[in-house]
mmCIF file of C-alpha atoms in Angstrom:
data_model
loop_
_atom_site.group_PDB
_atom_site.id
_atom_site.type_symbol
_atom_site.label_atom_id
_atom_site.label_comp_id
_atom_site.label_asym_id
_atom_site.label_seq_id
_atom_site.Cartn_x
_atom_site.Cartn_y
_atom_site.Cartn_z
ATOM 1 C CA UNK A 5 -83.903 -10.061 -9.277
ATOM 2 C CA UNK A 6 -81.716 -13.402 -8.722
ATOM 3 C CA UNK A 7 -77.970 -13.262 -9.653
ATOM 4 C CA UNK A 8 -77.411 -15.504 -12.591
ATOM 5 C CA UNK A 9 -75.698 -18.740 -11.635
ATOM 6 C CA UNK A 10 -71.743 -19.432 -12.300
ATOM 7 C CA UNK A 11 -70.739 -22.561 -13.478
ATOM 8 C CA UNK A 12 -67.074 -23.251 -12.754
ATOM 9 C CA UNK A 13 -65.005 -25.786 -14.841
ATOM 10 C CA UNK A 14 -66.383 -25.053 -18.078
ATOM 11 C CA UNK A 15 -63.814 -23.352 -19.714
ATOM 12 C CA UNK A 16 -61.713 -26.726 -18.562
ATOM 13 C CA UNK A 17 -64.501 -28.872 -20.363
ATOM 14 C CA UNK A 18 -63.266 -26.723 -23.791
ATOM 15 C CA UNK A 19 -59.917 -27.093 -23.131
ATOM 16 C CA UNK A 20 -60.329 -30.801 -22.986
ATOM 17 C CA UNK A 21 -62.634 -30.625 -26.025
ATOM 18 C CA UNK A 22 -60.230 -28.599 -28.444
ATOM 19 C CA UNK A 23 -57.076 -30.422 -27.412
ATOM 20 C CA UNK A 24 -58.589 -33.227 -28.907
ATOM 21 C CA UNK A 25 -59.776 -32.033 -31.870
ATOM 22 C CA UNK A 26 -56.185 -30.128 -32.706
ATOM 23 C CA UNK A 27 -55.094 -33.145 -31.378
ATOM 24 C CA UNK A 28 -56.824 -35.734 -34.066
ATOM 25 C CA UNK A 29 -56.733 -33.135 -36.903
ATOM 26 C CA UNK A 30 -52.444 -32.987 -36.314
ATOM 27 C CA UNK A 31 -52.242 -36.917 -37.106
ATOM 28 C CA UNK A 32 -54.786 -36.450 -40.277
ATOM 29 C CA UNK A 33 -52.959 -33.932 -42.017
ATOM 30 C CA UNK A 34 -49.519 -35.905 -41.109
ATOM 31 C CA UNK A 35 -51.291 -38.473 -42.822
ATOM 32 C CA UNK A 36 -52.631 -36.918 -45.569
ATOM 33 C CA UNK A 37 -49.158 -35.435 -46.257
ATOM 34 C CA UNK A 38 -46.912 -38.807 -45.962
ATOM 35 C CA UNK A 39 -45.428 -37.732 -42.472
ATOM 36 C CA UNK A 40 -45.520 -40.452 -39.932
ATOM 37 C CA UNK A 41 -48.203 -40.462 -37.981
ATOM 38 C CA UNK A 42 -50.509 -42.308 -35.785
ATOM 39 C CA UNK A 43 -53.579 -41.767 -37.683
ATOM 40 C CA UNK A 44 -54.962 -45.234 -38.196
ATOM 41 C CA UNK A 45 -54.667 -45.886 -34.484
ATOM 42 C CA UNK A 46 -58.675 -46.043 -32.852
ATOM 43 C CA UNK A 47 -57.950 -43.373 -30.357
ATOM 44 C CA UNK A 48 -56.815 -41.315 -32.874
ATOM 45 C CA UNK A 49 -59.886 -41.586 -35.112
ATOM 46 C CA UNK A 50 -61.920 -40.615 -32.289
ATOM 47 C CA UNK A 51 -60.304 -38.174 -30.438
ATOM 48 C CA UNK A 52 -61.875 -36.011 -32.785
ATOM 49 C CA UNK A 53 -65.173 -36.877 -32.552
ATOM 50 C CA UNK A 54 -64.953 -37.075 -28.881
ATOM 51 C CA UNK A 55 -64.315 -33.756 -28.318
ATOM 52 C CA UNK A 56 -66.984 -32.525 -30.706
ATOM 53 C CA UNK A 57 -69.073 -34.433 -28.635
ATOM 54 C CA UNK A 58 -68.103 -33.271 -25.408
ATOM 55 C CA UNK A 59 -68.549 -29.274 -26.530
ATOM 56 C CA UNK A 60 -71.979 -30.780 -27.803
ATOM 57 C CA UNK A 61 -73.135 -32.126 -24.755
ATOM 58 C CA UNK A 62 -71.759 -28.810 -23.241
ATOM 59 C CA UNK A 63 -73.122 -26.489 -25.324
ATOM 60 C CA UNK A 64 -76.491 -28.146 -24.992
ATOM 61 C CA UNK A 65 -76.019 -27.502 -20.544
ATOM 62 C CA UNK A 66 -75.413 -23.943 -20.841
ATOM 63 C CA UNK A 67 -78.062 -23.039 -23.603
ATOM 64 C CA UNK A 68 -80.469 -24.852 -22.163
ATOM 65 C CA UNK A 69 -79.827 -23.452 -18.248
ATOM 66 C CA UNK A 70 -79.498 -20.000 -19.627
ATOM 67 C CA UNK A 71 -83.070 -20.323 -21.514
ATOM 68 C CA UNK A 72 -84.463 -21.806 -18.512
ATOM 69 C CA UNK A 73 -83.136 -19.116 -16.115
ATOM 70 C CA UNK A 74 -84.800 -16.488 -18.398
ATOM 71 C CA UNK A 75 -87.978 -18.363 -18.536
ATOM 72 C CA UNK A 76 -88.199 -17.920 -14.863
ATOM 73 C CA UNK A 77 -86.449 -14.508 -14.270
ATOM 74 C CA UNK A 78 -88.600 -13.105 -17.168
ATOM 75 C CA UNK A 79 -91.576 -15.352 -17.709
ATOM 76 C CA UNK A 80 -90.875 -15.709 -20.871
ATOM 77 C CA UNK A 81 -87.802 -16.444 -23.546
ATOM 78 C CA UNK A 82 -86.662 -13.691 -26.173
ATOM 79 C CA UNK A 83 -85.843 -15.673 -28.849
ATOM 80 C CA UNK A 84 -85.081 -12.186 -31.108
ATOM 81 C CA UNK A 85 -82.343 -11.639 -28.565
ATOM 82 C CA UNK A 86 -81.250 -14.956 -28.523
ATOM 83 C CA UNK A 87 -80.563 -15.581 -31.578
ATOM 84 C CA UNK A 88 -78.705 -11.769 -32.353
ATOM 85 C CA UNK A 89 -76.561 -13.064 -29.229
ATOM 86 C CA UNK A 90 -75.521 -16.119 -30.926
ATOM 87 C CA UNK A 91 -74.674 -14.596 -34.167
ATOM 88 C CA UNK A 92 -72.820 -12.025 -32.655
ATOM 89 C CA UNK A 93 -70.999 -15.154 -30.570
ATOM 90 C CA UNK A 94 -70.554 -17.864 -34.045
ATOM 91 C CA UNK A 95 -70.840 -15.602 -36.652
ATOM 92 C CA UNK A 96 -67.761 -13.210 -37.096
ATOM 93 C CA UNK A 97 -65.159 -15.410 -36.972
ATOM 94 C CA UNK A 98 -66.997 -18.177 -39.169
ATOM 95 C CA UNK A 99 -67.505 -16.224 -41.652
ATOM 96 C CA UNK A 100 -63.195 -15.107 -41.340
ATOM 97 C CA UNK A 101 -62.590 -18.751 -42.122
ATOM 98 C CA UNK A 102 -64.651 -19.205 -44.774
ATOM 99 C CA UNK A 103 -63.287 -16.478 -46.164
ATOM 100 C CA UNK A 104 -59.979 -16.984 -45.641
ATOM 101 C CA UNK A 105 -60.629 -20.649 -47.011
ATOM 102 C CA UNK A 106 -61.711 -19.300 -50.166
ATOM 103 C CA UNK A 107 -60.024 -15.635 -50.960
ATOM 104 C CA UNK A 108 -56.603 -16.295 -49.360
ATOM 105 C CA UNK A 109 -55.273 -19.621 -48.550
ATOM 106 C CA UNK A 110 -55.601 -20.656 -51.966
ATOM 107 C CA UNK A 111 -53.571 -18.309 -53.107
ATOM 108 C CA UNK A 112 -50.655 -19.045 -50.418
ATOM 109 C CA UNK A 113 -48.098 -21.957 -51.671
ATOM 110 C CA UNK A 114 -47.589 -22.581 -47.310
ATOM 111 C CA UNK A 115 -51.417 -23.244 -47.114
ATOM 112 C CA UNK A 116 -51.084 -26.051 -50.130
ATOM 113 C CA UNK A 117 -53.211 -29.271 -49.170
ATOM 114 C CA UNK A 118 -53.937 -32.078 -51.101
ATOM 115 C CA UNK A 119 -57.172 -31.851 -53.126
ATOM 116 C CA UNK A 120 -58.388 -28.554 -51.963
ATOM 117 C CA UNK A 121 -58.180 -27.540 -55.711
ATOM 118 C CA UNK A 122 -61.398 -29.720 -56.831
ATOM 119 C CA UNK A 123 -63.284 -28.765 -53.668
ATOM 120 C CA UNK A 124 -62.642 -24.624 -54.693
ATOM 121 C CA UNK A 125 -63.521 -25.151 -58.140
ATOM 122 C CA UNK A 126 -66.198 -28.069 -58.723
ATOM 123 C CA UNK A 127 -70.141 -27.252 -57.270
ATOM 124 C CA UNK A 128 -67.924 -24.338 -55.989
ATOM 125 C CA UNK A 129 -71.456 -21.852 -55.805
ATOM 126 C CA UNK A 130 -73.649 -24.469 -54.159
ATOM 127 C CA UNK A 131 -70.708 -25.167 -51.631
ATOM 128 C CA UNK A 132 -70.704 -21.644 -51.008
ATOM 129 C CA UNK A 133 -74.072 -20.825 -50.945
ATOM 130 C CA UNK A 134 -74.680 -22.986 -48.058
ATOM 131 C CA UNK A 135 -71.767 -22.248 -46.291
ATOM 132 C CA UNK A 136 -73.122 -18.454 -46.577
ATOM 133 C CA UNK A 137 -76.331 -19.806 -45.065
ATOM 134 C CA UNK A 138 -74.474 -21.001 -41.906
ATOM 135 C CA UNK A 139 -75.250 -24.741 -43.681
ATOM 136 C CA UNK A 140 -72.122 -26.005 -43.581
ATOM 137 C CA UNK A 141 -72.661 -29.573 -42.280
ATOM 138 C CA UNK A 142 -75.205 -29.756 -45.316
ATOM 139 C CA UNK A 143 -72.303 -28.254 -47.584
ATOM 140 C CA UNK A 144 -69.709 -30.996 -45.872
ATOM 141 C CA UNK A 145 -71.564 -33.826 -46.450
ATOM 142 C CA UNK A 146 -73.320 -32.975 -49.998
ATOM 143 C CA UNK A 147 -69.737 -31.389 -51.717
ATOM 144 C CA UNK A 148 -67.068 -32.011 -48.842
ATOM 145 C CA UNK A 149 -64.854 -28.620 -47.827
ATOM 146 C CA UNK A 150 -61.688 -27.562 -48.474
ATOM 147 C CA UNK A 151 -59.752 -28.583 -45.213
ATOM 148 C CA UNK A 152 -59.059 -25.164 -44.180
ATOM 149 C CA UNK A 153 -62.716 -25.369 -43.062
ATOM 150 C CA UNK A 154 -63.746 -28.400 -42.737
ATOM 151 C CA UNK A 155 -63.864 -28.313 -39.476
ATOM 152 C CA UNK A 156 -66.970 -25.848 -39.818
ATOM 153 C CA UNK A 157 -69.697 -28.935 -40.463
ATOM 154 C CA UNK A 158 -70.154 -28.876 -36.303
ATOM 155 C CA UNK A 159 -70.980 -25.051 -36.411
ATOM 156 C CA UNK A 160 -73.673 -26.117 -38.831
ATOM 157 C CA UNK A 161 -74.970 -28.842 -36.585
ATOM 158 C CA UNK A 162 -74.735 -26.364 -33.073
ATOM 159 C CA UNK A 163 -76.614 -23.461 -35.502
ATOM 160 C CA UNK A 164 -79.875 -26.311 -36.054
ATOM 161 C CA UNK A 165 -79.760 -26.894 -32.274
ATOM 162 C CA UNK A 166 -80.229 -22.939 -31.801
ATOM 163 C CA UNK A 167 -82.811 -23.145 -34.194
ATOM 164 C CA UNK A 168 -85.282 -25.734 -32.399
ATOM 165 C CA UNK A 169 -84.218 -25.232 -28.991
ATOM 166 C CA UNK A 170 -85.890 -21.835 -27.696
ATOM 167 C CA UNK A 171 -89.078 -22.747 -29.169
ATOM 168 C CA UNK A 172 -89.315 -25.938 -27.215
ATOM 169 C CA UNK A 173 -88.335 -23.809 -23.989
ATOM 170 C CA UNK A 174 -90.581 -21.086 -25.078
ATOM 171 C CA UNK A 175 -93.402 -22.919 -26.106
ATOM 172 C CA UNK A 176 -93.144 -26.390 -24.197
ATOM 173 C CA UNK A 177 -96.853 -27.560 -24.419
ATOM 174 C CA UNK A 178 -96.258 -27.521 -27.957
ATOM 175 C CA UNK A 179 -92.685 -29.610 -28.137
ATOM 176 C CA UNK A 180 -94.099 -32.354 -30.657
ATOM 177 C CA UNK A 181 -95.297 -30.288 -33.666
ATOM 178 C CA UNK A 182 -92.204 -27.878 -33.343
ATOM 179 C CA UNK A 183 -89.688 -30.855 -33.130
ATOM 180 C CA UNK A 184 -91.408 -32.458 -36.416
ATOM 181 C CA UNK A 185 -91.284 -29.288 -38.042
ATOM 182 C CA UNK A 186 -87.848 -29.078 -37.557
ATOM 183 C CA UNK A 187 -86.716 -32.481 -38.677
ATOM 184 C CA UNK A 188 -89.392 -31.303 -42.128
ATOM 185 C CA UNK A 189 -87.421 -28.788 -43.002
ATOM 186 C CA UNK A 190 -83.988 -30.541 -42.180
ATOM 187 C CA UNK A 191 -85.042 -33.583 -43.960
ATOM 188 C CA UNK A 192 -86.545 -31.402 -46.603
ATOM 189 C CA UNK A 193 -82.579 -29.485 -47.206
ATOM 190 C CA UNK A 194 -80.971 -31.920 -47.522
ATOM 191 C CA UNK A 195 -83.109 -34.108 -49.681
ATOM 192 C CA UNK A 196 -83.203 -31.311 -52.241
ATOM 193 C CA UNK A 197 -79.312 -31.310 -51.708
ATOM 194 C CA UNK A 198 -79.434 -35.109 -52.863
ATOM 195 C CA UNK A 199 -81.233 -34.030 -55.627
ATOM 196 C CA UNK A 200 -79.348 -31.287 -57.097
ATOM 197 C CA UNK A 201 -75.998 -33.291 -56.436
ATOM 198 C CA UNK A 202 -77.098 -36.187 -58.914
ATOM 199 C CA UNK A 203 -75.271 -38.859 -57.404
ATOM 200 C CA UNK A 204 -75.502 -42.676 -57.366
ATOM 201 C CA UNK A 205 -77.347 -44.753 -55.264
ATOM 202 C CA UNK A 206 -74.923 -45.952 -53.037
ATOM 203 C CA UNK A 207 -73.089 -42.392 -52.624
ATOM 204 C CA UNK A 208 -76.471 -40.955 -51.680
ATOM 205 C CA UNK A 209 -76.944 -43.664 -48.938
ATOM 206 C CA UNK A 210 -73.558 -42.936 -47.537
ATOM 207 C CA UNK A 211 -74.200 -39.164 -47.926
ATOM 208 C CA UNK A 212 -77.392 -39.892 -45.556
ATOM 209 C CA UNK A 213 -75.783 -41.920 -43.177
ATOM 210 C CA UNK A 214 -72.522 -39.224 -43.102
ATOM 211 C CA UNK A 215 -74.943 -36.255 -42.059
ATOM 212 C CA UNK A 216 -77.226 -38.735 -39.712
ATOM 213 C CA UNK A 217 -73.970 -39.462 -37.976
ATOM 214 C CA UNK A 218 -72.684 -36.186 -37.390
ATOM 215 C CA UNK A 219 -76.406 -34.196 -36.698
ATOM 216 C CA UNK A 220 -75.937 -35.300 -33.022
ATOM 217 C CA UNK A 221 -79.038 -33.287 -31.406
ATOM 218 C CA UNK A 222 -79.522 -35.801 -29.312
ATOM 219 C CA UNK A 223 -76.069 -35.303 -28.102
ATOM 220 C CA UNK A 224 -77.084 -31.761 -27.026
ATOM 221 C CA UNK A 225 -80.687 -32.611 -25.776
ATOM 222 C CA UNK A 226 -78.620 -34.818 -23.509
ATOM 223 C CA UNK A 227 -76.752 -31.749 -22.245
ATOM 224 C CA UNK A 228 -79.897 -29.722 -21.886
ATOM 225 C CA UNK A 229 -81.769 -32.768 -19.838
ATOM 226 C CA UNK A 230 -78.825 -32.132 -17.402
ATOM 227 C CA UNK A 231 -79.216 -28.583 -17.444
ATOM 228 C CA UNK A 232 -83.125 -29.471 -16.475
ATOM 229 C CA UNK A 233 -81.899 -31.547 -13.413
ATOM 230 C CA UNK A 234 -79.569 -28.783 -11.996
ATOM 231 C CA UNK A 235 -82.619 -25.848 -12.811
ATOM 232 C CA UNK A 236 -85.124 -28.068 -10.933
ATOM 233 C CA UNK A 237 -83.273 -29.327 -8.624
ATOM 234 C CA UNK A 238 -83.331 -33.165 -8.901
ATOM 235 C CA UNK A 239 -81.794 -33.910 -5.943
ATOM 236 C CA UNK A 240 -82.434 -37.495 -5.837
ATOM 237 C CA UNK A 241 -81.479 -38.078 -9.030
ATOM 238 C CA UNK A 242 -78.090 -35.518 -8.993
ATOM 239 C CA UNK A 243 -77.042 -36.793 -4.877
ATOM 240 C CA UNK A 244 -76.205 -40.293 -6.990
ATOM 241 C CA UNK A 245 -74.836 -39.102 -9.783
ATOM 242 C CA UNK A 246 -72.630 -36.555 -7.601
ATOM 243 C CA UNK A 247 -71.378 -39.328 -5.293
ATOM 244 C CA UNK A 248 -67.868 -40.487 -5.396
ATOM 245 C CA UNK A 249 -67.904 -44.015 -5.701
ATOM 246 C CA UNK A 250 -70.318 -43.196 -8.818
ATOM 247 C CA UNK A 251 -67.563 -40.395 -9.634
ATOM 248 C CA UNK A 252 -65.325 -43.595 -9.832
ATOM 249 C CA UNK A 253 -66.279 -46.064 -11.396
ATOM 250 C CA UNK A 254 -67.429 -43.782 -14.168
ATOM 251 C CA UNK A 255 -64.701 -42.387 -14.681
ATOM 252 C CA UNK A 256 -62.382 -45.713 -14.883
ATOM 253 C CA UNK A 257 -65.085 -46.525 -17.119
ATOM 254 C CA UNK A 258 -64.620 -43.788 -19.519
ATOM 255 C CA UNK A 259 -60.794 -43.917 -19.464
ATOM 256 C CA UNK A 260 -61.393 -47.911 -20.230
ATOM 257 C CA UNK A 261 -63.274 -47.168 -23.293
ATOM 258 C CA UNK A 262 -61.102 -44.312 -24.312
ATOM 259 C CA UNK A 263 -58.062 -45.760 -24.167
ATOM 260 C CA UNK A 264 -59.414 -49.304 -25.990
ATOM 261 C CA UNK A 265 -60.429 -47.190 -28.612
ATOM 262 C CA UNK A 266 -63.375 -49.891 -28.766
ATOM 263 C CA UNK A 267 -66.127 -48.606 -32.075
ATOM 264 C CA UNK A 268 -69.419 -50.254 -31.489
ATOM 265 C CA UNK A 269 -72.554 -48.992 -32.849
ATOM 266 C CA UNK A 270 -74.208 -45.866 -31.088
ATOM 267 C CA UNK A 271 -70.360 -45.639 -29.220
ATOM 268 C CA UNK A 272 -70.475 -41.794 -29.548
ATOM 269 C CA UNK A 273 -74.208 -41.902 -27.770
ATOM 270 C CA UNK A 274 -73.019 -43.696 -24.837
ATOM 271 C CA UNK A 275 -69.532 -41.382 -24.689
ATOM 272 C CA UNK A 276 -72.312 -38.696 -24.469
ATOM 273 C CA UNK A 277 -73.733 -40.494 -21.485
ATOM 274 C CA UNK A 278 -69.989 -40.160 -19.641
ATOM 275 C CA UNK A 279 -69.649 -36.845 -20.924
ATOM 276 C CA UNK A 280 -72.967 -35.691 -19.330
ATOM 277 C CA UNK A 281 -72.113 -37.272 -15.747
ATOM 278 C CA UNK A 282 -68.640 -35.155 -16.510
ATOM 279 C CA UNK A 283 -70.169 -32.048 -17.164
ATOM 280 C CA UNK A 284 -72.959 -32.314 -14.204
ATOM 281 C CA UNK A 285 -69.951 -33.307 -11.789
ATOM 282 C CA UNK A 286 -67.204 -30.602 -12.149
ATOM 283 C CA UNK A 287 -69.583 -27.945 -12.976
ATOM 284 C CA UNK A 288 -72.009 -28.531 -10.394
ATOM 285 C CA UNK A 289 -70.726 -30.620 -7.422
ATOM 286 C CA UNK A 290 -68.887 -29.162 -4.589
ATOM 287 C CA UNK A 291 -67.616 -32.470 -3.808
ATOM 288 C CA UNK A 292 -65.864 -32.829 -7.487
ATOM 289 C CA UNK A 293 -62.894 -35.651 -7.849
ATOM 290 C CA UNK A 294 -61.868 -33.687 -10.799
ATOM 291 C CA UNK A 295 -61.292 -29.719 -10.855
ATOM 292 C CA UNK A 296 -60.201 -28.423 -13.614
ATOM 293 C CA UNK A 297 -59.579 -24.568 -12.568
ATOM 294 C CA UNK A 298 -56.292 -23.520 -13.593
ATOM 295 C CA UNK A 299 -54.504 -20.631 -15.351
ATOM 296 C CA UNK A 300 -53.600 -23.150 -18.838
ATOM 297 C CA UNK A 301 -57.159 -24.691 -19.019
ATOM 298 C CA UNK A 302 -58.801 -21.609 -18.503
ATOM 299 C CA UNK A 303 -57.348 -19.316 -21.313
ATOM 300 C CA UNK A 304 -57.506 -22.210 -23.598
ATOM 301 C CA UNK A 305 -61.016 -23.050 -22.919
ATOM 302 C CA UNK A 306 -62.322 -19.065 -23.337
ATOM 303 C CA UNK A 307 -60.202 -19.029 -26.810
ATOM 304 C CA UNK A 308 -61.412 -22.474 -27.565
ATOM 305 C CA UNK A 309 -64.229 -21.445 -29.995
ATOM 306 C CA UNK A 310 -61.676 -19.313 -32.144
ATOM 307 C CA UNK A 311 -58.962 -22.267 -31.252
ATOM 308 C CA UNK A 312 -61.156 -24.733 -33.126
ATOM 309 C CA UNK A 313 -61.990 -22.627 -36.374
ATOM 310 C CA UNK A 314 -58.096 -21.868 -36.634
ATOM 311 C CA UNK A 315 -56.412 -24.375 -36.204
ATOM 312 C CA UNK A 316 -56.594 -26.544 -38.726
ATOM 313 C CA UNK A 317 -55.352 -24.037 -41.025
ATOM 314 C CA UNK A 318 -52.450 -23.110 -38.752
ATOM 315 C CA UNK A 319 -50.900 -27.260 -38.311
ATOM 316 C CA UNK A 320 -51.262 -26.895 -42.732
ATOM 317 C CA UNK A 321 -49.013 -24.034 -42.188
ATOM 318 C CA UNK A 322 -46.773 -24.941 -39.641
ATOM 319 C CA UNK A 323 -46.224 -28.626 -42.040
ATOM 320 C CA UNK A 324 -45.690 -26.614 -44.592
ATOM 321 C CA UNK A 325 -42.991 -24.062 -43.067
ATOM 322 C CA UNK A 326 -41.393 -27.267 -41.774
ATOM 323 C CA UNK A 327 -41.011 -29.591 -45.003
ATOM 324 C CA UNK A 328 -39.770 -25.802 -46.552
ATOM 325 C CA UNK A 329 -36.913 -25.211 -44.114
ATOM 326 C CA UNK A 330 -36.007 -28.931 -43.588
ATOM 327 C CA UNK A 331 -37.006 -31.133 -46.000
ATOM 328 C CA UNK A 332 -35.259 -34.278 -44.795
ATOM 329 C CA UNK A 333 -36.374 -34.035 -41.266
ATOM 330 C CA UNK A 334 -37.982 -36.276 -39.236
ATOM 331 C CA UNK A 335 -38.216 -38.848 -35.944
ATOM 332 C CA UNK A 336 -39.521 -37.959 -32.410
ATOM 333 C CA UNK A 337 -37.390 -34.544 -32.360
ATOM 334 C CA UNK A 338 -39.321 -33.309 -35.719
ATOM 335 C CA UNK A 339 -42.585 -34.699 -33.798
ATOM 336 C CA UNK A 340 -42.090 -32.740 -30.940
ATOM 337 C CA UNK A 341 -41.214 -29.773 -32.471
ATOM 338 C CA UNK A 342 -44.488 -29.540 -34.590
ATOM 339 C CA UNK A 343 -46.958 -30.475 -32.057
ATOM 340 C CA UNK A 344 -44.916 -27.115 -30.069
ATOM 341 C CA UNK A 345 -45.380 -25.242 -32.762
ATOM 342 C CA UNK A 346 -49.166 -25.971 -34.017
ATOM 343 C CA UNK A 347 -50.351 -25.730 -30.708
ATOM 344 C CA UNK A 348 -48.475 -22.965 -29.779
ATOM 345 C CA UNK A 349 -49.389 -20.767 -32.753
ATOM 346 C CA UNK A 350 -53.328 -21.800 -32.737
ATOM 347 C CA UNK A 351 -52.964 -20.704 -29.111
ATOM 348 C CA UNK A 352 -51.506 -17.073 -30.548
ATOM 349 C CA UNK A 353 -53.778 -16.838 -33.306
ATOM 350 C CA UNK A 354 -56.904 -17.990 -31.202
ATOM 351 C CA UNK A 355 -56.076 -15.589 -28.530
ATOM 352 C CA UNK A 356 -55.439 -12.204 -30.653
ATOM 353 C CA UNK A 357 -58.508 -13.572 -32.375
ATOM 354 C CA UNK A 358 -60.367 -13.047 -29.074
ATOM 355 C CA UNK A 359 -58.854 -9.834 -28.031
ATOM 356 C CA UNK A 360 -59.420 -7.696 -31.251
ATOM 357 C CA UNK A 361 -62.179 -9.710 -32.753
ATOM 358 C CA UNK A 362 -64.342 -11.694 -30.059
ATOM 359 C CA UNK A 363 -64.216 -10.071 -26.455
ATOM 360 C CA UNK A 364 -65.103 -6.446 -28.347
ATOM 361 C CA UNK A 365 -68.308 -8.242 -29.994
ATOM 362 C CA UNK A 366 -69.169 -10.364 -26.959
ATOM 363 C CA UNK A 367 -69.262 -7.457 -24.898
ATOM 364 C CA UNK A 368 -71.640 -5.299 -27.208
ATOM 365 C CA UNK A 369 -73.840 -8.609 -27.704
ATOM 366 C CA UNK A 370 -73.702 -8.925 -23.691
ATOM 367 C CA UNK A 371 -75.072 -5.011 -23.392
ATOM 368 C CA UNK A 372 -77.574 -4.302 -25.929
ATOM 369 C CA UNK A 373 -78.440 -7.857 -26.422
ATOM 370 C CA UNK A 374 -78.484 -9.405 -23.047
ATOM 371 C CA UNK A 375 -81.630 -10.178 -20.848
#
């Protein structure tokens, strides 16, 4: 039977991906705690989004190569297995944070955030009952989430993907009525959502518009179509994209629009574009301007999954701890000092996190659940 192909670079592509987020999510709390900050600044806004949407495209790559390699190792795709590998992979430590969210940070004076309060007590059993459903984009948009786990809405929207995707590997002759009855019953959530929140007109349109903007499937399909180049080997189509005058001018490209911090609409669909080529070049092309294999990126990128549920609640901490001990402080030295800190304790957290918690499940999900 064939060896399963490695990808290098990928755990580089999360590294990138979470230092962003932590990155965008350290300036919002500054902000939303009167520190200085550089929050209003475009880049800043979305470095965030950016690097949900890079481990989108990412995510949609390696799911869809990995269902594709079964399809033709096996003949066919175990979607049972699938999904018990997934919620062996997502599950665990979402469910830590949601916990943790709503059991013990509240009760912690260093976890203290403005306006969790109304977002623990108001619609708090519909905000949890979809958060127990692994809903929590629907939960985000309809009630908003404690900021503790707010960063949770993008599980939500990588849990949908998982549930259309294997069907329209397993079954592709029948891709159209299996796509619209996905978008049925996603359409059909959160319109009873809308309902049951009773809310006015113009709240509900932005409510819409909120989750349309963040339910980036397409953003994943994107990732998957490159996953369908490498499987079939399009090597017309990938000997352009993997040349290095392409590599290039892409590339400037990217860093031209990144560091503009230029919004325009559909901007995040054409980032996904960039972060496609990115993905197909350093994961797949021996001739790569850009490697990304080193000790740092590594570790962060196989933590990064744990990295991005804690970490928001470890920079509230770390704030905290620092207005307690030093009230007064501030300028660059402060700065520096908590950007050390918050990354340096996600890191911790993130990493005994994947030693006691993750590695111990991935490893039984691997052996009694892999194909």
């Amino acid at each position: 039977m064939e060896k399963k192909r490695y990808f290098p670079n990928l755990n580089g592509i999360r590294c990138i991906a979470a230092l962003l987020v932590v990155f965008h999510h350290l300036e919002q709390a500054k902000h939303a705690l009167g520190i200085p900050n550089f929050y209003e600044l475009p880049i800043v806004q979305h470095a965030g989004r950016l690097g949900v949407g890079l481990f989108f495209v990412l995510s949609g790559f390696l799911i869809t190569y990995l269902l594709l390699e079964e399809r033709g190792r096996f003949g066919n795709v175990d979607t049972g297995k699938f999904y018990l590998r997934r919620i062996f992979r997502i599950w665990p430590i979402y469910f830590l944070i949601i916990g943790l969210s709503f059991l013990v940070f509240p009760h912690i004076s260093l976890m203290d955030f403005p306006g969790t309060d109304e977002k623990l007590q108001v619609h708090a059993a519909e905000r949890l009952t979809l958060l127990l459903l692994v809903l929590p984009n629907f939960a985000f948009v309809l009630y908003d989430l404690p900021y503790w786990c707010a960063q949770t809405w993008s599980i939500g929207v990588e849990e949908q993907f998982y549930y259309l995707w294997p069907w329209l590997i397993k079954y592709p002759k029948k891709r159209i009525p299996i796509l619209i009855f996905f978008l049925a019953i996603t359409a059909a959530i959160l319109l009873l959502g809308l309902e049951l929140v009773d809310v006015s007109e113009e709240t509900r349109s932005t409510m819409i518009s909120t989750f349309l903007g963040q339910f980036r499937i397409q953003t994943m399909a994107l990732g998957g179509l490159c996953a369908w180049l490498v499987y079939n080997q399009k090597t017309q189509i990938l000997d352009f994209i993997f040349r290095k005058d392409v590599q290039v001018i892409a590339y400037l490209i990217l860093l031209v629009l990144f560091f503009s911090g230029v919004h325009f609409t559909g901007f995040l669909e054409v980032y996904a574009v960039f972060f496609a080529f990115f993905v197909l070049n350093v994961s797949c092309n021996p001739d790569t301007l850009i490697s990304l294999e080193n000790p740092f990126m590594h570790h962060i990128g196989k933590i990064s999954y744990g990295l991005y549920l804690y970490h928001v609640a470890v920079i509230v901490l770390v704030i905290n701890l620092l207005i307690t001990v030093s009230p007064e402080w501030g300028g660059p030295v402060y700065q520096i000092v908590l950007y050390v800190l918050s990354v340096a304790a996600s890191v911790l957290v993130a990493t005994l996190s994947y030693n006691y918690i993750e590695k111990p499940l991935l490893a039984f999900k691997d052996k009694r659940f892999g194909r």
